[in-house]
């Protein structure tokens, strides 16, 4: 089982520098997807192979048929999807860490110089370092590009995984009966999937949550681009005035 | 462990609810989440493996189980809990966003204009929130990262209390709060109805199934039907309880609002003389009152600035000029004290208590003066401080 709390602590640190839409996205991700996956979906898919029964006594037929129709289980696909979708946020965290490191070095150098001239106490220095760590980076300049790139990556991963799931399982419905004639099955054999309706419900739910996340990401990207255009125009107009 | 994502947010929600809301939250967590997690695991773990049909036909048990339980009870309850907490979580996000913005604009206005706007008393709280905001506490998910830093500043987290009916009212969040309550009740009713339609009131011990490939009508037997029935009935009762608590909360807010408006009206009548409109809109956002207040203040020469920003009427009687002068001097002194206190208090950690108490602690001297000034104009303002 995945260690989702570890991922959560990583993401929450970078979340401080997100826009409001980014924060909503993180909440939706963890409540509607990770939590549902952990708490509910895993128990629904728990017995997917044990209860996959085929109308034959031929040993090995059930294994082979299960493998043919379920190359990658839904649960594993969703885990991978959530992992990949969360990864771009780490880019943001890395950028923030790099910026903080650079500013901290600059601050220390400046304060060392200033300490000779003025009586800047140790306490003040520490306060400044603390405020540096706690400040929220404005989304501008190179940070804007990192942020936009991360949202784009998220969108691509979401879309990609949804498409793979759709193609692999021929839609979002789980069939009740599958017919299989792989060797060593003697002839065309009926195999029955366990809990097909419940699995369909969950597949549709996860697909909806995934689309919601995609919508949020697209909205965030649009907002970023619009804001940046607005800022550029405003800056140009003030420059023209001057 | 798996529920911790939700329960962490719910803890934060308790800082933004009324008293009845906190009870609802406790009932939700203790009765529903814990029951679902614990009971669900132990009672339903063998629901399919022990679902036995009176046939040797392979596949018949699978299809009959699927017909019997399209969605298992436990999964239904999990969806129910998630959907019911969603309006509250959305309110939390909205409230934190609004509070952060409101404190920002109030602080800036006060700083720039040095006006005699009322809640001078709660400026301390505004400052606290600004400091807290700078620490990135805008979002419940973010509040998590404060945890490792807790030993260093134990009180920053505790300053973020916006609970209680009056506080919510004052922050102009009442409309959204009531809207959230209504959505919650709607979801609750919908899920109760859905639960009745899908499961009824009983889990039958034997299920008759005729789906193919079952050769004919087949009897299938459910595992632990009595235990499941008892659990189902318990969850019905708990859902009703939560629904009742939500409705009670709506009633409590309604009655409280009516009571406040009566009190205000009687206070207004008691001191009546002027034809001044009472601020009878508890749900107007602070911005609205700020604008109204500025206009009123310009017009009435700050004769009664001691109203609570969301609820109180401006004072009615026109005080004499000497009183005005005294009041002005008091307010000026109070403001100077506040500025001084803020500068001194910038870096030092404040005590771990609610924002109101923090305010009182930090600006005790100005509070005394303000109280003195306020008492001269009646008790309505006192309520604003103590809310």
Coordinates of C-alpha atoms in Angstrom, one line a residue, chain A residues 39-40 43-44 198 201-202, chain B residues 3 32 36 44 47 70-84 187-200 232 235-236 239:
Chain A
X39 CA -10.7 3.7 2.1
X40 CA -13.2 2.3 -0.4
X43 CA -11.6 -3.2 -0.6
X44 CA -13.8 -3.4 -3.7
X198 CA -19.7 -1.6 -7.7
X201 CA -19.7 2.9 -9.9
X202 CA -16.1 3.5 -8.6
Chain B
X3 CA -9.4 9.0 7.2
X32 CA -20.2 7.9 11.5
X36 CA -18.0 3.0 9.3
X44 CA -18.4 -6.7 5.9
X47 CA -19.6 -10.3 2.5
X70 CA -24.8 -3.3 -6.5
X71 CA -23.2 -1.0 -4.0
X72 CA -22.1 -2.3 -0.6
X73 CA -23.3 -0.6 2.6
X74 CA -19.8 0.5 3.6
X75 CA -19.0 2.2 0.4
X76 CA -22.4 3.9 0.4
X77 CA -21.7 5.3 3.9
X78 CA -18.2 6.4 2.8
X79 CA -19.7 8.4 -0.1
X80 CA -22.3 9.8 2.3
X81 CA -19.7 11.1 4.7
X82 CA -17.6 12.6 2.0
X83 CA -20.6 14.3 0.3
X84 CA -22.0 15.6 3.6
X187 CA -27.5 16.0 1.0
X188 CA -28.4 14.3 4.2
X189 CA -32.1 14.0 3.2
X190 CA -31.1 12.7 -0.2
X191 CA -28.8 10.1 1.1
X192 CA -31.3 9.0 3.7
X193 CA -33.8 8.6 1.0
X194 CA -31.3 6.8 -1.2
X195 CA -30.4 4.4 1.6
X196 CA -34.1 3.6 2.1
X197 CA -34.6 3.0 -1.6
X198 CA -31.6 0.8 -2.0
X199 CA -31.5 -1.1 1.2
X200 CA -34.8 -0.7 3.1
X232 CA -27.9 -0.4 9.1
X235 CA -26.5 4.3 10.8
X236 CA -30.1 5.4 10.0
X239 CA -28.0 10.1 10.0

